[in-house]
Coordinates of C-alpha atoms in Angstrom, one line a residue:
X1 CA 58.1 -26.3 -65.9
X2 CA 54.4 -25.7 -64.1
X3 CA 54.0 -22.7 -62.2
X4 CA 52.4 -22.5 -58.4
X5 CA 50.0 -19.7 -57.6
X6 CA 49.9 -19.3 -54.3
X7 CA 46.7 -17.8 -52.6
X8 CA 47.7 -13.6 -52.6
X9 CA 47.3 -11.5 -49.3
X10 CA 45.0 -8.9 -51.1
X11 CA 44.2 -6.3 -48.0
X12 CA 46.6 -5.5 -45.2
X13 CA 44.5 -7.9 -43.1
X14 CA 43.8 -10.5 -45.0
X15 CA 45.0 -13.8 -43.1
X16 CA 43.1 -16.2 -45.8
X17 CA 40.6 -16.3 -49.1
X18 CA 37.6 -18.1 -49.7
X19 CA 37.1 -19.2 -53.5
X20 CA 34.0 -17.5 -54.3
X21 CA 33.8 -18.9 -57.5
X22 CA 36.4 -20.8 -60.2
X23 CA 36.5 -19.3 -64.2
X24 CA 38.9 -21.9 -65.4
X25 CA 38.2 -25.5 -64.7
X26 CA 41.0 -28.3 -64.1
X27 CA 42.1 -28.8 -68.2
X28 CA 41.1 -25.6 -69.8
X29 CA 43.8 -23.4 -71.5
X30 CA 44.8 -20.3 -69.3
X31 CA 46.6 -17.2 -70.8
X32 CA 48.3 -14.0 -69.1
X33 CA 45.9 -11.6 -68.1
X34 CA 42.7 -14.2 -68.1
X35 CA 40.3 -14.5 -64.7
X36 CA 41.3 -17.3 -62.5
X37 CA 38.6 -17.2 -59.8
X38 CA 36.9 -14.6 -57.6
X39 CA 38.3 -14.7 -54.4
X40 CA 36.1 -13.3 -51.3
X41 CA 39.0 -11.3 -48.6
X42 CA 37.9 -9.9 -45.7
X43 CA 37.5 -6.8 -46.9
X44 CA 35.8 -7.4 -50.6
X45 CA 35.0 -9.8 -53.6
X46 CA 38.1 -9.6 -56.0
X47 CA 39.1 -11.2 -59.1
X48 CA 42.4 -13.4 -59.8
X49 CA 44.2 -12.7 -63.1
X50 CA 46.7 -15.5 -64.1
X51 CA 50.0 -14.1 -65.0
X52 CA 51.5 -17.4 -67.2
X53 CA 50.5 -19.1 -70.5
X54 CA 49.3 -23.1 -70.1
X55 CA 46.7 -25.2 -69.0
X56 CA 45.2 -25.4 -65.6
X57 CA 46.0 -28.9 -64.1
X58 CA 45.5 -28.3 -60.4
X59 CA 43.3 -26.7 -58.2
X60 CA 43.8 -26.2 -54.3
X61 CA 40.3 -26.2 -53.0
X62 CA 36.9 -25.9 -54.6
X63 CA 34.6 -23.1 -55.1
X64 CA 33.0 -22.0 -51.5
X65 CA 36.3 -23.4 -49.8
X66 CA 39.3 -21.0 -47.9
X67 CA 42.7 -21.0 -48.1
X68 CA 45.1 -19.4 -46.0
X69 CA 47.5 -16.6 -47.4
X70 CA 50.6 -18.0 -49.3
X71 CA 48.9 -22.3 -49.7
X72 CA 48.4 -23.4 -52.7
X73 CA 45.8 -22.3 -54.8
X74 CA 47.0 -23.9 -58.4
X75 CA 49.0 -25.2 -60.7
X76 CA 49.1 -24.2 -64.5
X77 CA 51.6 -25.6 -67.0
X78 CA 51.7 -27.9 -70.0
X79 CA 49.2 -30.4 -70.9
X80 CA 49.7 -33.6 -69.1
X81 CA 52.3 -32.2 -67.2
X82 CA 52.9 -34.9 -63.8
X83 CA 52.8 -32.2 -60.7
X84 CA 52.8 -35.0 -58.2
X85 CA 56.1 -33.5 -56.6
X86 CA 54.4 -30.0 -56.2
X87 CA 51.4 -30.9 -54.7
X88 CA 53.1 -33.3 -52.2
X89 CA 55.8 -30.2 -51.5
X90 CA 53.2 -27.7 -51.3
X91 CA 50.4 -29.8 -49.4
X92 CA 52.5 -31.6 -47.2
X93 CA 51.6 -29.4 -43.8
X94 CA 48.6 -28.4 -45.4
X95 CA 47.4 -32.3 -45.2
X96 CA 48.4 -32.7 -42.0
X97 CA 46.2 -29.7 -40.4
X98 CA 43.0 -31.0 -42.6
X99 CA 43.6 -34.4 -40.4
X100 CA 43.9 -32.6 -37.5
X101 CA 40.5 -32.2 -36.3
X102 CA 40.0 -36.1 -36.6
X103 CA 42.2 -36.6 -33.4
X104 CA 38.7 -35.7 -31.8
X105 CA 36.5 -38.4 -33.9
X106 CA 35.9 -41.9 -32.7
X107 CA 38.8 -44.5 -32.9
X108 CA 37.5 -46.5 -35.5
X109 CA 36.6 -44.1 -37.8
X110 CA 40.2 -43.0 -37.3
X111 CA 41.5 -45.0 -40.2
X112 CA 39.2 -44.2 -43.2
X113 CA 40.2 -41.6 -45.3
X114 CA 37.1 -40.7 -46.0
X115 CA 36.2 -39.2 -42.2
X116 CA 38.1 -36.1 -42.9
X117 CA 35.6 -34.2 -45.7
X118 CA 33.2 -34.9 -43.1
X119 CA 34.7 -32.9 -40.7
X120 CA 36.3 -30.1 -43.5
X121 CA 33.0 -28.9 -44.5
X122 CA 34.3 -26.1 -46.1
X123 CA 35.9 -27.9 -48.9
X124 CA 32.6 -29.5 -49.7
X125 CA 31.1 -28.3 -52.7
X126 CA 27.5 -27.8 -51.7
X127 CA 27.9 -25.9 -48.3
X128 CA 27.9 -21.9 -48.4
X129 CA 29.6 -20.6 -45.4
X130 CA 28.6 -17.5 -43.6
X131 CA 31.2 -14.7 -45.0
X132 CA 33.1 -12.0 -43.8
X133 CA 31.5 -9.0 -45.0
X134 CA 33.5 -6.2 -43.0
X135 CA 36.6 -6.2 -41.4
X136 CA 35.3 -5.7 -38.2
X137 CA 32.4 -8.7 -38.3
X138 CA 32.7 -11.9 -35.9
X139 CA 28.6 -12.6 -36.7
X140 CA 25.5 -12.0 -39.3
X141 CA 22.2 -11.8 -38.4
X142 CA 19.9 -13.0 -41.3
X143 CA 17.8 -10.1 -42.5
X144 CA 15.6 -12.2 -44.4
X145 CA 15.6 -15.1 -47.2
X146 CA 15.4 -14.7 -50.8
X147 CA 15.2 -18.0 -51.5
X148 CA 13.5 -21.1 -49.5
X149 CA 14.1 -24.7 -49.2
X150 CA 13.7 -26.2 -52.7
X151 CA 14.0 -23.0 -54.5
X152 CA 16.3 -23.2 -57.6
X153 CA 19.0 -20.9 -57.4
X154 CA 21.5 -19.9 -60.1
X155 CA 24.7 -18.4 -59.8
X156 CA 24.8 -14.3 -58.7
X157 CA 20.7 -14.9 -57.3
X158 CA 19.9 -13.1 -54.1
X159 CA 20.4 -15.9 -51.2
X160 CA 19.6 -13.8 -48.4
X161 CA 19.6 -10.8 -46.8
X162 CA 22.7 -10.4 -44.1
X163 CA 22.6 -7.2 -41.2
X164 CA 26.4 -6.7 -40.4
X165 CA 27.7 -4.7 -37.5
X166 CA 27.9 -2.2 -40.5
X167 CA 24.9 -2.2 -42.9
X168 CA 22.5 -5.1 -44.3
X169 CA 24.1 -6.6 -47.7
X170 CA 22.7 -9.0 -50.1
X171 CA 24.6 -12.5 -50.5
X172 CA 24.9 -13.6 -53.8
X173 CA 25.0 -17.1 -54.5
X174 CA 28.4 -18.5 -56.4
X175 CA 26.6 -22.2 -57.2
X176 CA 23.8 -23.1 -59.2
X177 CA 21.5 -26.1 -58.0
X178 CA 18.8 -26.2 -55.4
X179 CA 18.4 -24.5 -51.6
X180 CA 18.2 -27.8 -49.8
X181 CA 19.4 -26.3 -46.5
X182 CA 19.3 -22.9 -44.3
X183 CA 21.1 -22.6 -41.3
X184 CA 18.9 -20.1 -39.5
X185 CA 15.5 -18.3 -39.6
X186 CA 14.9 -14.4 -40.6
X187 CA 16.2 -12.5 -37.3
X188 CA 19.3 -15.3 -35.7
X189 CA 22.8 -14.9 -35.9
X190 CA 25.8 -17.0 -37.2
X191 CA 29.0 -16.5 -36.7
X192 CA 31.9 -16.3 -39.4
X193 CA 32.6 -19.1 -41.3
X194 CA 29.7 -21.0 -39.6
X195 CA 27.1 -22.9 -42.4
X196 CA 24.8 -20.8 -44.0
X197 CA 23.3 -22.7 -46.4
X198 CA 23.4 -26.2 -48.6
X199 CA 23.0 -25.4 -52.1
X200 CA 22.7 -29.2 -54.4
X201 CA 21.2 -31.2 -56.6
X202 CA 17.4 -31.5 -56.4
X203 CA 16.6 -34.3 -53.8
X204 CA 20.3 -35.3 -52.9
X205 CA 21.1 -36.8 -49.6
X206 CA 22.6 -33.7 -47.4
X207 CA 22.4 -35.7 -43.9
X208 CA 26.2 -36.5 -44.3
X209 CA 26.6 -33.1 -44.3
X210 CA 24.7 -31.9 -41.5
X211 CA 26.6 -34.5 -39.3
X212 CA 29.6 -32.8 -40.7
X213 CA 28.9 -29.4 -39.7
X214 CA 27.9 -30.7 -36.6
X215 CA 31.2 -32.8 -35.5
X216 CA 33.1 -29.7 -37.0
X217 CA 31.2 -27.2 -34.7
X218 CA 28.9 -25.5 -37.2
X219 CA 25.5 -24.5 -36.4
X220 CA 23.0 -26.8 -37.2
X221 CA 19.3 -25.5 -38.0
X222 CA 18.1 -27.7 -34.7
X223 CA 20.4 -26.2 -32.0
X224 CA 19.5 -22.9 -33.5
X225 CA 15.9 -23.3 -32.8
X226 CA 16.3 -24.6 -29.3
X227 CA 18.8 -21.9 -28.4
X228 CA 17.0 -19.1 -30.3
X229 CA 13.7 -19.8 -30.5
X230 CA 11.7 -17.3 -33.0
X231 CA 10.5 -14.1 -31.5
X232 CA 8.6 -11.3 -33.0
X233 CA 10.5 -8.3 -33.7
X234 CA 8.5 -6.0 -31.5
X235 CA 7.0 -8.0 -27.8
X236 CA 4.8 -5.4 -26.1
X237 CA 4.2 -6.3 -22.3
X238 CA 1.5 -5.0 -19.7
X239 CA 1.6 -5.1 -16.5
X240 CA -1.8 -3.7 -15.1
X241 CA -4.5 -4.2 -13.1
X242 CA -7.8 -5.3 -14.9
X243 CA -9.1 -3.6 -16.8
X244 CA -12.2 -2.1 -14.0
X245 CA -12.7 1.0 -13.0
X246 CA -10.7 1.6 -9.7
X247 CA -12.7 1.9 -6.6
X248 CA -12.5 5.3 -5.2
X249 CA -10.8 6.2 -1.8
X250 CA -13.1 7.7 1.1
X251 CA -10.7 7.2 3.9
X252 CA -7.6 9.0 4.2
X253 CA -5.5 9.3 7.4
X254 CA -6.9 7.2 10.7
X255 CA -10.1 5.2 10.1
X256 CA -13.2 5.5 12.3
X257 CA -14.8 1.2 12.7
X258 CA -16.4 -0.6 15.0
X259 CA -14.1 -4.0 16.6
X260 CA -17.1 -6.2 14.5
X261 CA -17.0 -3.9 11.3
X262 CA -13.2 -4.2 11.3
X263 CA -13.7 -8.1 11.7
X264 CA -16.1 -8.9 9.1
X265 CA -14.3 -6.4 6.7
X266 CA -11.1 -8.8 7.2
X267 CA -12.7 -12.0 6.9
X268 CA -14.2 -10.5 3.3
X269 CA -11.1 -8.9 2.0
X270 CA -12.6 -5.5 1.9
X271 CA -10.7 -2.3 2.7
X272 CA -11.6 0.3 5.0
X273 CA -10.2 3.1 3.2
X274 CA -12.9 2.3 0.5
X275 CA -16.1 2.0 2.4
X276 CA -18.3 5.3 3.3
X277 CA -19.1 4.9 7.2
X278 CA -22.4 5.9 8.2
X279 CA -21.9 6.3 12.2
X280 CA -21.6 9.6 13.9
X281 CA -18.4 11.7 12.3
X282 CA -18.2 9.2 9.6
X283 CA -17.5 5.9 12.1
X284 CA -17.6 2.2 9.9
X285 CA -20.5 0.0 11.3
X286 CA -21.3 -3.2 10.8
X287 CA -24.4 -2.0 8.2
X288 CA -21.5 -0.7 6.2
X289 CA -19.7 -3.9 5.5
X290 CA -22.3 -5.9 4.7
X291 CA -23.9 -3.6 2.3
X292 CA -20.6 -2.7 0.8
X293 CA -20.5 -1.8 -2.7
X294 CA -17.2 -0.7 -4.5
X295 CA -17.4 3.1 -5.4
X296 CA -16.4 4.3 -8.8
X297 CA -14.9 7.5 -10.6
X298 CA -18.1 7.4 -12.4
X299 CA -20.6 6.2 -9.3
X300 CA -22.6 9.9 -8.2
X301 CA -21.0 11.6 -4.9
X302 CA -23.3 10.9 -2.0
X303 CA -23.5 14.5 -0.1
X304 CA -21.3 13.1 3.2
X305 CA -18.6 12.7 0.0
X306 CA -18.9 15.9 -1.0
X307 CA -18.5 18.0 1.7
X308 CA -15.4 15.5 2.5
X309 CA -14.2 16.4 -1.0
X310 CA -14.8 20.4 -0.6
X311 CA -12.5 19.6 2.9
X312 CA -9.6 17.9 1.1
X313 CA -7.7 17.7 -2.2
X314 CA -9.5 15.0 -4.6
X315 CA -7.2 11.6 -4.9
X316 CA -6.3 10.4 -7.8
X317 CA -7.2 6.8 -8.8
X318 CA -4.3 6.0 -11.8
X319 CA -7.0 3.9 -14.2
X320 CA -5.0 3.0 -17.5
X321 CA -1.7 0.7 -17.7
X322 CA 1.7 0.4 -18.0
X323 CA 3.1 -0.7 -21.6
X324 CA 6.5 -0.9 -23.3
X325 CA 8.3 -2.5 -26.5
X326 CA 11.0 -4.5 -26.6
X327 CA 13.1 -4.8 -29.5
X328 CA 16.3 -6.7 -30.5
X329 CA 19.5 -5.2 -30.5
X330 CA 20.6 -4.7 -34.1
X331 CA 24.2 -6.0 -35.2
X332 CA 25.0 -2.3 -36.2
X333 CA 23.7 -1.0 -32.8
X334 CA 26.4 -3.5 -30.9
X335 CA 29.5 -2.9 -32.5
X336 CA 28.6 1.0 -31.8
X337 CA 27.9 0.2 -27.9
X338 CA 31.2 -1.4 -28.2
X339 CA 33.5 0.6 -29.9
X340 CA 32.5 3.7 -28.5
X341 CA 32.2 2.3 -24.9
X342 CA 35.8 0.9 -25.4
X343 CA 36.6 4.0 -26.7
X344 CA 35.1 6.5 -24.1
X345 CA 36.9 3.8 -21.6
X346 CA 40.2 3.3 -22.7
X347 CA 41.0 7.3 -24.4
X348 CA 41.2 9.7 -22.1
X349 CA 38.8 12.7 -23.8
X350 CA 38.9 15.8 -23.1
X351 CA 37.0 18.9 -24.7
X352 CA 37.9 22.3 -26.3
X353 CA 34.9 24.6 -27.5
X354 CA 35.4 27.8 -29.9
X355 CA 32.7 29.9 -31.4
X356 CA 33.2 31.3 -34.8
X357 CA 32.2 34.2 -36.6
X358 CA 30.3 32.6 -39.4
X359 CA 29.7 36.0 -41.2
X360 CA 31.7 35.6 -44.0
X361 CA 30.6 31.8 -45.0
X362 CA 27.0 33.4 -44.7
X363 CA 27.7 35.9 -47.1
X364 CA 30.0 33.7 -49.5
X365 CA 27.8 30.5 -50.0
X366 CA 24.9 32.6 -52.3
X367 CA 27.8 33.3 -54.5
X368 CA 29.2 29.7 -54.5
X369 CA 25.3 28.7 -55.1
X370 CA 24.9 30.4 -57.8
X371 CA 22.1 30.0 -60.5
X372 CA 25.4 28.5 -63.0
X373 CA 26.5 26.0 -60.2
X374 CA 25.8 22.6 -61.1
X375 CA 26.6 21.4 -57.0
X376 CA 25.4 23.1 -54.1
X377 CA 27.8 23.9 -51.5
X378 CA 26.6 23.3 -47.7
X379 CA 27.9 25.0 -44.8
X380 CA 29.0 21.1 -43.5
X381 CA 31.1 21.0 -46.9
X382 CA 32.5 24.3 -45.7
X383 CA 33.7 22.6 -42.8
X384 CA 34.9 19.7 -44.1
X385 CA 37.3 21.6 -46.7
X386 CA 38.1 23.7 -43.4
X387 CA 39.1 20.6 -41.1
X388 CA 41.2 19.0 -44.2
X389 CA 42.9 22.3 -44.8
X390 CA 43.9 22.8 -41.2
X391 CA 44.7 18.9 -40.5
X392 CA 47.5 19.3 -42.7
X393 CA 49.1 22.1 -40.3
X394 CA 48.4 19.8 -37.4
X395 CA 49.7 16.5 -37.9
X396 CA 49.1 15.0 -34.0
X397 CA 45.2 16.0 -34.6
X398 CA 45.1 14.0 -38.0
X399 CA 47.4 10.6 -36.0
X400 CA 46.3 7.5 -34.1
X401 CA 47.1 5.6 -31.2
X402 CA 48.7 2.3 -31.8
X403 CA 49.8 1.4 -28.1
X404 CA 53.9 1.4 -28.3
X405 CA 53.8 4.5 -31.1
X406 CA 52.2 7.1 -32.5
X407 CA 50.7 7.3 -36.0
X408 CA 51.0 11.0 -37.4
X409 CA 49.1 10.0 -41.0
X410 CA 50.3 12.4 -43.9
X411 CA 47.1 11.5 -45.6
X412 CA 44.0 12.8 -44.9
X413 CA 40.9 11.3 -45.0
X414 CA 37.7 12.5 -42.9
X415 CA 34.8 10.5 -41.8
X416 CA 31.4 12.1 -42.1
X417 CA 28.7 10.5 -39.3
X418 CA 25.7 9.8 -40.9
X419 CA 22.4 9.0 -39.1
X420 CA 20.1 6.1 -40.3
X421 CA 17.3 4.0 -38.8
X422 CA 19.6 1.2 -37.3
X423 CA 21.8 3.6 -35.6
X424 CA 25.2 5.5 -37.2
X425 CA 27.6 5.3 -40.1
X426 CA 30.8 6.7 -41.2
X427 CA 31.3 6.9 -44.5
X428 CA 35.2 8.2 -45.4
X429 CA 36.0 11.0 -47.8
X430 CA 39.4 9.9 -48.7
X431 CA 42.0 12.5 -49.7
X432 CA 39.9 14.9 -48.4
X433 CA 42.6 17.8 -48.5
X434 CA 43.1 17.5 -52.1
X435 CA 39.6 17.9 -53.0
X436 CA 37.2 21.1 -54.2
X437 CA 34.4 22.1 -52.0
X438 CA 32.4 20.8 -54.8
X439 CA 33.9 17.4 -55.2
X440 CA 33.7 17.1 -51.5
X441 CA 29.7 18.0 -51.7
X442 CA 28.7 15.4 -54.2
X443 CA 31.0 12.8 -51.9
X444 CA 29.1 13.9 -49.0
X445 CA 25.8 13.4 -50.9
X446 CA 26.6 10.5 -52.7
X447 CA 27.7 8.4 -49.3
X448 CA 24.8 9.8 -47.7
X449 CA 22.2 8.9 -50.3
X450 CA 23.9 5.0 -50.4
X451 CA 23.9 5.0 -46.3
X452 CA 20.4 5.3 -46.2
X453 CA 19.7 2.7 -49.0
X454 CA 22.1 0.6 -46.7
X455 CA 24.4 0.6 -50.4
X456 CA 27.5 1.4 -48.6
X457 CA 30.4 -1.1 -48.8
X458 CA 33.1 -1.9 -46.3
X459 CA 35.8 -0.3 -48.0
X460 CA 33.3 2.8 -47.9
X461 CA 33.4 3.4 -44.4
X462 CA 37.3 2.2 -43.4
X463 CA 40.5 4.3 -43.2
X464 CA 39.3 7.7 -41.6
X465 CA 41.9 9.5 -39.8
X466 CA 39.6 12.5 -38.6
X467 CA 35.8 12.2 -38.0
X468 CA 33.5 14.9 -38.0
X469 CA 29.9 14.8 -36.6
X470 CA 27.3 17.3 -37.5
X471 CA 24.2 18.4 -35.6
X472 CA 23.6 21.8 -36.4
X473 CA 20.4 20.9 -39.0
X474 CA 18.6 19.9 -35.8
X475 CA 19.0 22.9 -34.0
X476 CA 21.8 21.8 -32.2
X477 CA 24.0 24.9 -30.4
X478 CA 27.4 22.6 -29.5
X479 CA 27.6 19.2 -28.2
X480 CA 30.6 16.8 -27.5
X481 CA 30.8 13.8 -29.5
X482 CA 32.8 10.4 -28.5
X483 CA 36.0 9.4 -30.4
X484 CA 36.0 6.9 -33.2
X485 CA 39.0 4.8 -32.6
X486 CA 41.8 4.9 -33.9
X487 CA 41.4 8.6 -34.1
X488 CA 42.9 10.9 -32.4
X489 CA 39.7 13.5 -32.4
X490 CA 36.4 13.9 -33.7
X491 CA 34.8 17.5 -34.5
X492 CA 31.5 18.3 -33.1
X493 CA 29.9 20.9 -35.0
X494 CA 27.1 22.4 -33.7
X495 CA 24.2 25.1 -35.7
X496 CA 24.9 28.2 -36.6
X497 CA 22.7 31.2 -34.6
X498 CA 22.1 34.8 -34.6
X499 CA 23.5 36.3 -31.2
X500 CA 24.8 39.6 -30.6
X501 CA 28.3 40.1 -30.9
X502 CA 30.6 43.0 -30.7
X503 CA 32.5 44.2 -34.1
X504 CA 34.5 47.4 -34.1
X505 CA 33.5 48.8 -30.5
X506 CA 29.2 47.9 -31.9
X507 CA 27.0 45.7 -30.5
X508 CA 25.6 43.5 -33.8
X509 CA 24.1 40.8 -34.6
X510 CA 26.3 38.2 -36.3
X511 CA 26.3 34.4 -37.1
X512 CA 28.0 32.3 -34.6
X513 CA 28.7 28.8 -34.8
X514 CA 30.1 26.6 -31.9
X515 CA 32.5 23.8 -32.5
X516 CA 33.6 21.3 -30.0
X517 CA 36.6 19.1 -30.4
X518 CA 37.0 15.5 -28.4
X519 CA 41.0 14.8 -28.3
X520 CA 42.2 11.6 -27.0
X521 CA 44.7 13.3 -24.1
X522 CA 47.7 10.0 -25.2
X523 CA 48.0 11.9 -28.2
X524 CA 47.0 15.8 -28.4
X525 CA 47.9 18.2 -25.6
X526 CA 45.4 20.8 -24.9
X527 CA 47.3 23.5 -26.3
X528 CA 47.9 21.3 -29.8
X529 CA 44.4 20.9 -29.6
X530 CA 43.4 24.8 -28.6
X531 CA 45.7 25.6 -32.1
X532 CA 44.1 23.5 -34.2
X533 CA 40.7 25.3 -33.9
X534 CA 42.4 28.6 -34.2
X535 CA 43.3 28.0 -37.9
X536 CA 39.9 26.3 -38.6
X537 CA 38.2 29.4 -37.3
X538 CA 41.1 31.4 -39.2
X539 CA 39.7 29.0 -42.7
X540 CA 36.1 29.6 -42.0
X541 CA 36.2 32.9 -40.8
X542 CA 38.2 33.8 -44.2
X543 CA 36.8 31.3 -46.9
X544 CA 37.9 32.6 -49.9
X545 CA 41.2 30.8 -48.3
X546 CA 39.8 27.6 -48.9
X547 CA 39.7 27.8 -53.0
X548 CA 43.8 28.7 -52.7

C-alpha cells in the first residue's frame, strides 16, 4: 500500500515549508534513508530523508511552492500504483482553500479552471518568493543583485543580496534558467512571501505571471517604483544663504536717520543697521543711502568704525552653512528600535550596581595566558564563565516572562552583544554553564569574527536566556543596558580601573570593576537580583572557582 508524507513541523514555530528544491522526481525509485527535497522552515534550509522503500508517484507542490504543516507533500509506493483515493482524501480542503481567492476574480472567469494558478503564484514553477530568513522577519530589503535581467542562473548561484532585521544573507537560487524578472531595485523592501524574482526559460512569455502576482497581491516591479522611487543612500541638504560674504553690522541698539533717509532706504530694501551714517554722532542722511555699498568682513574699517568697534564687542557675522546627511533606516536598525522600545515599555527595569575586586582575575589571567596556551582567555570570558556559574544558583535571573507564567529555564545559554556597522547583534553561547573558559573564548571569537562578516545564521543568534553586554574596552566605567526580551536581565559590564581601595585597614590601589544588572521587576525582586551579583562577585573575586 503507498505511503503519505506529510509536510514535518521541523522548528517549534514552523506553521508551513516552502519546497526549496525536489531530489527525486515523480517515477524515480526512492529508498529509506535517501533525500527527498530541501525544505526552507522559518528558521533554516533542511533536508527530507524518506523513510520507506518504492517509487515516488506524487508530489504535493513544486519546487519554490509552500505547504502548510501536516498537507500533503507525497506519495511513494509501487510502480503504477492508482493513488487517486489519497490525493482526493488528502487534497480535498486543501483544493477548496487554493479556489478560495477566486471568489474575488471577475464572474466569468469564475468557471475556468485554469484562473486559479493565476492567482496561486506560489505553485508556479518560475516564481521565487521572498523567504523567511529569521524567525523574527516580516520584510527584506534587497542589498544588491547578483544577477540581472537575462542573466543565466544555475541552481545554488548567488540571486541577490537580502539585509534582514538580523544580518544581510545571500539567496541562493533553487532553479536553473534565465532571470527574466526582479521584483525590486538594490535598497526596497518586500515583504515575506511577496515575488522576488522570475527565473525561466530564455525569452518566455512571464506577463501571465505578473498579472498573477498582481490579482494575488504581490509586488509588482511598477507599484514599487512609483511608491519607492530610487534614492541615493546618503541625501546631503543645505540650507544657507548664498554663498557672499555677509554684510557687516554698524548699527546696534536705536538708529540715528533722517524721515527721507529712512524713506528711500525702504523703498530700496536696504537696512539701517548696515549703513555707516555720516551726520553728526553717527545720524543716517540721505547721502548715505544713495551711496550705499554693502560692508564686508574683508572691506578695511573706516576710522568712525573703529573707534565704534574699540567701544563695543565685535559682532559676529555666521558666514558658512548648515549641512546634514540623511540616511535610510537599516532593516537591522528597526527591529532593534522596536524590540527594545517594546521592551523598555512593557518590562518594568530596574537597576542594581556592584563593584568588584578584580585583583585576583588580574593576577590569574597571565597564568591562564600562558606561552603553552593555544586560546587566550579575556577578562569578558571570565565573566561569561562567572554569569553561567552563578545563573545556575539563581534560576528567576536565568527565566522569562511569558504573560500567564513564568519560564525558570534549567538550561543556560548567554547572549554576547556584539557591535557592527548596521547596529547590534547577539550571538548565543548555548550551554554556556557546561563549557571551559577556553571553549567559551574561541565561541566568543568565532561569533564575533562571523558577526562582522555578517556570516551569522538565525539559529546563531536565537534561544538566549541571559544577555550580557560589554563596554569596558572603550573605557566604559558602568552603564545600564535595556533588556532583550524574553529575558529576564541583561548584565552590563563596565572597564576595569585602578582606584584606591581599602584592604586590611590600608589604603591600596586595586582593580575595580563595576557591573550593572537590568531586571525586568514581573520577574526578579530586588533582593533576588542584589544575590545574584553577590555570587558573581563571590566567582570573580575567587576564580580559581571557576575551573571546579
Amino acid at each position: 500500500m503507498a505511503e503519505v508524507l506529510l509536510m514535518p513541523r521541523l522548528s517549534d514555530t514552523m506553521t508551513e515549508g516552502v519546497i526549496a528544491s525536489w531530489q527525486k522526481k515523480v517515477g524515480d525509485t526512492v529508498k529509506k534513508g535517501d533525500v527527498l527535497a530541501d525544505i526552507e522552515t522559518d528558521k533554516a534550509t533542511m533536508e527530507l530523508e524518506s523513510y520507506h522503500d518504492g517509487t515516488l508517484l506524487y508530489i504535493g507542490v513544486e519546487e519554490g511552492g509552500k505547504l502548510a504543516v501536516n498537507d500533503l507533500m507525497a506519495i511513494i509506493g509501487k510502480s503504477g500504483e492508482d493513488i487517486t483515493a489519497i490525493v482526493k482524501e488528502h487534497t480535498g480542503n486543501g483544493a477548496a482553500t487554493t479556489e478560495a481567492p477566486k471568489t474575488e476574480a471577475p464572474a466569468e472567469n469564475k468557471p475556468t479552471e485554469s484562473s486559479a494558478p493565476a492567482v496561486d503564484i506560489s505553485t508556479m514553477e518560475e516564481v521565487v518568493l521572498m523567504p523567511r530568513l529569521s524567525d523574527t522577519m516580516t520584510e527584506g530589503v534587497i542589498a544588491a543583485w547578483d544577477k540581472e535581467v537575462g542573466d543565466e542562473v544555475k541552481k545554488g548561484d548567488i540571486l541577490a543580496e537580502i539585509e534582514t532585521d538580523k544580518a544581510t544573507m545571500e539567496l541562493e537560487s533553487y532553479k536553473d534558467g534565465f532571470l527574466l524578472y526582479q521584483g525590486a531595485k538594490p535598497g526596497d523592501k518586500i515583504a515575506v512571501n511577496e515575488l522576488l524574482a522570475i527565473i525561466g526559460k530564455k525569452g518566455q512569455d512571464i506577463s501571465a505571471i505578473l498579472a498573477a502576482a498582481k490579482s494575488g497581491g504581490a509586488p509588482t516591479s511598477a507599484p514599487v517604483k512609483e511608491e519607492t522611487p530610487a534614492a541615493p543612500v546618503k541625501e546631503e541638504k543645505v540650507v544657507a544663504s548664498s554663498s557672499a560674504p555677509a554684510p557687516v553690522v554698524v548699527n546696534e541698539g536705536r538708529i540715528f536717520a533722517s524721515p527721507l533717509a529712512k524713506k528711500i532706504a525702504e523703498d530700496k530694501g536696504i537696512d539701517l543697521k548696515y549703513v555707516q551714517g555720516s551726520g553728526d554722532n553717527g545720524r543716517i542722511v540721505k547721502s548715505d543711502i544713495e551711496n550705499f555699498q554693502p560692508q564686508t568682513a574683508a572691506t578695511t574699517a573706516s576710522p568712525q568704525e573703529v573707534k565704534k568697534s574699540e567701544a563695543t564687542a565685535p559682532v559676529f557675522v555666521p558666514a558658512g552653512q548648515e549641512s546634514y546627511d540623511e540616511i535610510p533606516v537599516t532593516q537591522m536598525r528597526k527591529v532593534i528600535a522596536k524590540r527594545l522600545a517594546e521592551s523598555k515599555f512593557t518590562s518594568p527595569h530596574f537597576y542594581v550596581t556592584m563593584a568588584i575586586d578584580m585583583d585576583a582575575c588580574v593576577a590569574a589571567r597571565p597564568k591562564l595566558n600562558g606561552k603553552d596556551a593555544k586560546v587566550k582567555i579575556s577578562f569578558n570570558d571570565l565573566v561569561v564563565k562567572a554569569v553561567a556559574v552563578a545563573l545556575r544558583e539563581h534560576p528567576e535571573v536565568n527565566g522569562a516572562w511569558l504573560g500567564d507564567k513564568i519560564r525558570l529555564n534549567h538550561h543556560v545559554n548567554i547572549g554576547v552583544a556584539v557591535a557592527v556597522p548596521e547596529g547590534l547583534v547577539v550571538p548565543v553561547i548555548k550551554y554556556a554553564d557546561s563549557m571551559s573558559l577556553t571553549q567559551i573564548s574561541s565561541a566568543v571569537k568565532t561569533y564575533a569574527v562571523k558577526a562582522k562578516d555578517k556570516k551569522l545564521t538565525p539559529a546563531e543568534m536565537e534561544g538566549s536566556t541571559f544577555t550580557i553586554s560589554n563596554l569596558g574596552m572603550y573605557g566604559v566605567d558602568q552603564f545600564t543596558g535595556i533588556i532583550n526580551p524574553p529575558n529576564a536581565c541583561i548584565l552590563a559590564v563596565g572597564g576595569i580601573s585602578q582606584e584606591p581601595v581599602v584592604k586590611d585597614g590600608q589604603i591600596v590601589v586595586g582593580n575595580v570593576m563595576k557591573v550593572t544588572l537590568s531586571s525586568d521587576h514581573r520577574i526578579v525582586d530586588g533582593a533576588k537580583a542584589a544575590e545574584f551579583l553577590q555570587t558573581l562577585k563571590g566567582l570573580l573575586e575567587e576564580p580559581l572557582r571557576l575551573l571546579l
